[in-house]
Amino acid sequence: MKVILLKDIKGVGKIHQIVEVKDGYAKNYLIKNRLAVVNTISAQQTLKQDLSVLAQQEAVNVKLANELKNKLEQIQLEFTLKVNQGNVFGSISHKMILDELHNKYQIKIDKFMIDSHNEKTFSLGKHTLTINIYKQIVAKLPINIRGLDHG
């Protein structure tokens, strides 16, 4: 029996995929548990409409992600750390960077969007924070940390 999957099912297929399965498995498990529907003309029309809506939403998401990427890459965050006789006091954390983006530029970034390969804290110098915005869309946020001598 041919069915249209309503959810990803391991070993069977992905959501919106049309697959051939045994009649008993389709009726007694997939359809009964609302994991699939029988592949009919009306179900195919509904699938086409659903895929069209998803494609439109994906286009909007990509557009918004690219706008955010461009906005982030235009920003140069500046921080200052205290320095006394060559010793640096403190560092700049991801939370401080995210707070600065939110407070100064009204940009809210989730901490989970920060690439895990970034350093957790930054000291003096120029740094780049990699932010995974959406799927393959990645922004490089420049950060400059200067020292203020208190010695």
C-alpha positions as a Markdown table, in Angstrom:
| # | Residue | x | y | z |
|---|---|---|---|---|
| 1 | Met | 0.0 | 0.0 | 0.0 |
| 2 | Lys | 1.3 | 3.5 | -0.8 |
| 3 | Val | 1.1 | 6.0 | 2.0 |
| 4 | Ile | 2.2 | 9.6 | 2.6 |
| 5 | Leu | 4.2 | 10.0 | 5.7 |
| 6 | Leu | 3.1 | 12.6 | 8.2 |
| 7 | Lys | 6.2 | 12.2 | 10.4 |
| 8 | Asp | 9.8 | 10.9 | 9.9 |
| 9 | Ile | 9.8 | 7.2 | 10.6 |
| 10 | Lys | 13.1 | 5.5 | 11.0 |
| 11 | Gly | 13.7 | 2.8 | 8.4 |
| 12 | Val | 10.6 | 3.8 | 6.4 |
| 13 | Gly | 11.1 | 7.4 | 5.3 |
| 14 | Lys | 10.9 | 11.1 | 5.9 |
| 15 | Ile | 7.9 | 13.4 | 6.4 |
| 16 | His | 5.9 | 14.2 | 3.2 |
| 17 | Gln | 7.5 | 11.2 | 1.4 |
| 18 | Ile | 5.3 | 8.7 | -0.5 |
| 19 | Val | 6.4 | 5.2 | 0.4 |
| 20 | Glu | 5.2 | 1.6 | -0.3 |
| 21 | Val | 4.6 | -0.4 | 2.9 |
| 22 | Lys | 2.8 | -3.7 | 3.7 |
| 23 | Asp | -1.0 | -3.3 | 4.0 |
| 24 | Gly | -1.1 | -4.5 | 7.6 |
| 25 | Tyr | 1.7 | -2.2 | 8.7 |
| 26 | Ala | 0.0 | 0.8 | 7.0 |
| 27 | Lys | -3.5 | 0.1 | 8.4 |
| 28 | Asn | -2.6 | -1.2 | 11.9 |
| 29 | Tyr | 0.3 | 1.1 | 12.8 |
| 30 | Leu | 1.0 | 4.0 | 10.5 |
| 31 | Ile | -2.6 | 5.2 | 9.7 |
| 32 | Lys | -4.0 | 4.2 | 13.1 |
| 33 | Asn | -1.3 | 6.2 | 14.9 |
| 34 | Arg | -1.7 | 9.2 | 12.5 |
| 35 | Leu | 1.9 | 8.7 | 11.2 |
| 36 | Ala | 0.7 | 8.4 | 7.6 |
| 37 | Val | -2.4 | 8.7 | 5.3 |
| 38 | Val | -3.4 | 6.6 | 2.3 |
| 39 | Asn | -1.9 | 8.0 | -0.9 |
| 40 | Thr | -5.1 | 9.3 | -2.6 |
| 41 | Ile | -5.6 | 12.1 | -5.1 |
| 42 | Ser | -7.0 | 14.4 | -2.4 |
| 43 | Ala | -4.1 | 13.5 | 0.0 |
| 44 | Gln | -1.6 | 14.3 | -2.8 |
| 45 | Gln | -3.3 | 17.7 | -3.3 |
| 46 | Thr | -3.1 | 18.4 | 0.4 |
| 47 | Leu | 0.6 | 17.4 | 0.3 |
| 48 | Lys | 1.3 | 19.8 | -2.6 |
| 49 | Gln | -0.4 | 22.6 | -0.7 |
| 50 | Asp | 1.5 | 21.8 | 2.5 |
| 51 | Leu | 4.8 | 21.7 | 0.6 |
| 52 | Ser | 4.0 | 25.0 | -1.1 |
| 53 | Val | 3.4 | 26.6 | 2.3 |
| 54 | Leu | 6.6 | 25.1 | 3.7 |
| 55 | Ala | 8.5 | 26.4 | 0.7 |
| 56 | Gln | 7.1 | 29.9 | 1.2 |
| 57 | Gln | 8.0 | 29.8 | 4.9 |
| 58 | Glu | 11.5 | 28.6 | 4.1 |
| 59 | Ala | 12.0 | 31.5 | 1.7 |
| 60 | Val | 10.9 | 33.9 | 4.5 |
| 61 | Asn | 13.2 | 32.3 | 7.0 |
| 62 | Val | 16.2 | 32.4 | 4.6 |
| 63 | Lys | 15.5 | 36.1 | 3.9 |
| 64 | Leu | 15.2 | 37.0 | 7.6 |
| 65 | Ala | 18.4 | 35.0 | 8.4 |
| 66 | Asn | 20.4 | 36.8 | 5.6 |
| 67 | Glu | 19.1 | 40.2 | 6.9 |
| 68 | Leu | 20.3 | 39.3 | 10.4 |
| 69 | Lys | 23.6 | 38.1 | 9.0 |
| 70 | Asn | 24.2 | 41.3 | 7.1 |
| 71 | Lys | 23.2 | 43.4 | 10.2 |
| 72 | Leu | 25.6 | 41.5 | 12.5 |
| 73 | Glu | 28.5 | 41.7 | 10.1 |
| 74 | Gln | 28.1 | 45.5 | 10.0 |
| 75 | Ile | 28.6 | 45.8 | 13.7 |
| 76 | Gln | 31.9 | 46.2 | 15.4 |
| 77 | Leu | 31.5 | 45.4 | 19.2 |
| 78 | Glu | 34.0 | 47.3 | 21.4 |
| 79 | Phe | 34.8 | 46.3 | 25.0 |
| 80 | Thr | 37.4 | 47.6 | 27.5 |
| 81 | Leu | 39.2 | 45.6 | 30.1 |
| 82 | Lys | 41.2 | 47.0 | 33.0 |
| 83 | Val | 45.0 | 46.5 | 32.7 |
| 84 | Asn | 47.5 | 47.1 | 35.6 |
| 85 | Gln | 51.2 | 46.7 | 34.9 |
| 86 | Gly | 50.6 | 44.4 | 32.0 |
| 87 | Asn | 48.1 | 42.2 | 33.9 |
| 88 | Val | 44.6 | 42.0 | 32.4 |
| 89 | Phe | 41.7 | 41.9 | 34.8 |
| 90 | Gly | 38.8 | 39.9 | 33.6 |
| 91 | Ser | 37.6 | 38.7 | 30.2 |
| 92 | Ile | 34.6 | 39.2 | 27.9 |
| 93 | Ser | 32.1 | 36.3 | 27.9 |
| 94 | His | 29.5 | 35.2 | 25.4 |
| 95 | Lys | 26.8 | 36.4 | 27.7 |
| 96 | Met | 28.3 | 39.9 | 27.8 |
| 97 | Ile | 28.5 | 39.9 | 24.0 |
| 98 | Leu | 24.8 | 38.8 | 23.7 |
| 99 | Asp | 23.7 | 41.4 | 26.3 |
| 100 | Glu | 25.6 | 44.1 | 24.4 |
| 101 | Leu | 23.9 | 43.1 | 21.1 |
| 102 | His | 20.5 | 43.2 | 22.7 |
| 103 | Asn | 21.0 | 46.4 | 24.7 |
| 104 | Lys | 22.8 | 48.5 | 22.1 |
| 105 | Tyr | 21.4 | 47.1 | 18.8 |
| 106 | Gln | 18.1 | 45.4 | 19.8 |
| 107 | Ile | 19.4 | 42.1 | 18.4 |
| 108 | Lys | 18.4 | 39.0 | 20.3 |
| 109 | Ile | 20.7 | 36.0 | 19.7 |
| 110 | Asp | 20.2 | 32.7 | 21.5 |
| 111 | Lys | 23.4 | 31.4 | 23.2 |
| 112 | Phe | 22.9 | 28.1 | 21.3 |
| 113 | Met | 23.5 | 30.0 | 18.0 |
| 114 | Ile | 27.1 | 30.7 | 18.9 |
| 115 | Asp | 29.4 | 28.2 | 17.2 |
| 116 | Ser | 30.8 | 25.7 | 19.8 |
| 117 | His | 34.3 | 26.1 | 18.3 |
| 118 | Asn | 34.5 | 29.7 | 19.6 |
| 119 | Glu | 36.5 | 30.5 | 22.7 |
| 120 | Lys | 34.2 | 30.8 | 25.8 |
| 121 | Thr | 35.8 | 34.1 | 26.8 |
| 122 | Phe | 37.9 | 36.7 | 25.1 |
| 123 | Ser | 40.9 | 38.7 | 26.3 |
| 124 | Leu | 42.6 | 41.7 | 24.7 |
| 125 | Gly | 42.7 | 42.0 | 20.9 |
| 126 | Lys | 40.5 | 41.5 | 17.9 |
| 127 | His | 38.3 | 38.4 | 17.8 |
| 128 | Thr | 35.6 | 37.0 | 15.5 |
| 129 | Leu | 32.5 | 35.3 | 17.0 |
| 130 | Thr | 30.9 | 32.8 | 14.6 |
| 131 | Ile | 27.1 | 32.8 | 14.9 |
| 132 | Asn | 25.0 | 30.0 | 13.3 |
| 133 | Ile | 21.8 | 31.9 | 12.3 |
| 134 | Tyr | 19.8 | 29.4 | 10.2 |
| 135 | Lys | 20.9 | 26.2 | 8.5 |
| 136 | Gln | 23.9 | 27.1 | 6.3 |
| 137 | Ile | 23.7 | 30.9 | 7.1 |
| 138 | Val | 26.6 | 31.9 | 9.4 |
| 139 | Ala | 27.6 | 35.4 | 10.5 |
| 140 | Lys | 31.0 | 36.5 | 11.6 |
| 141 | Leu | 30.7 | 39.2 | 14.3 |
| 142 | Pro | 33.9 | 41.3 | 14.8 |
| 143 | Ile | 34.8 | 42.1 | 18.4 |
| 144 | Asn | 37.6 | 44.4 | 19.6 |
| 145 | Ile | 38.7 | 44.3 | 23.2 |
| 146 | Arg | 41.0 | 47.1 | 24.4 |
| 147 | Gly | 42.9 | 47.5 | 27.6 |
| 148 | Leu | 42.5 | 50.5 | 29.9 |
| 149 | Asp | 45.7 | 51.0 | 32.0 |
| 150 | His | 44.9 | 51.6 | 35.6 |
| 151 | Gly | 48.5 | 51.3 | 36.8 |
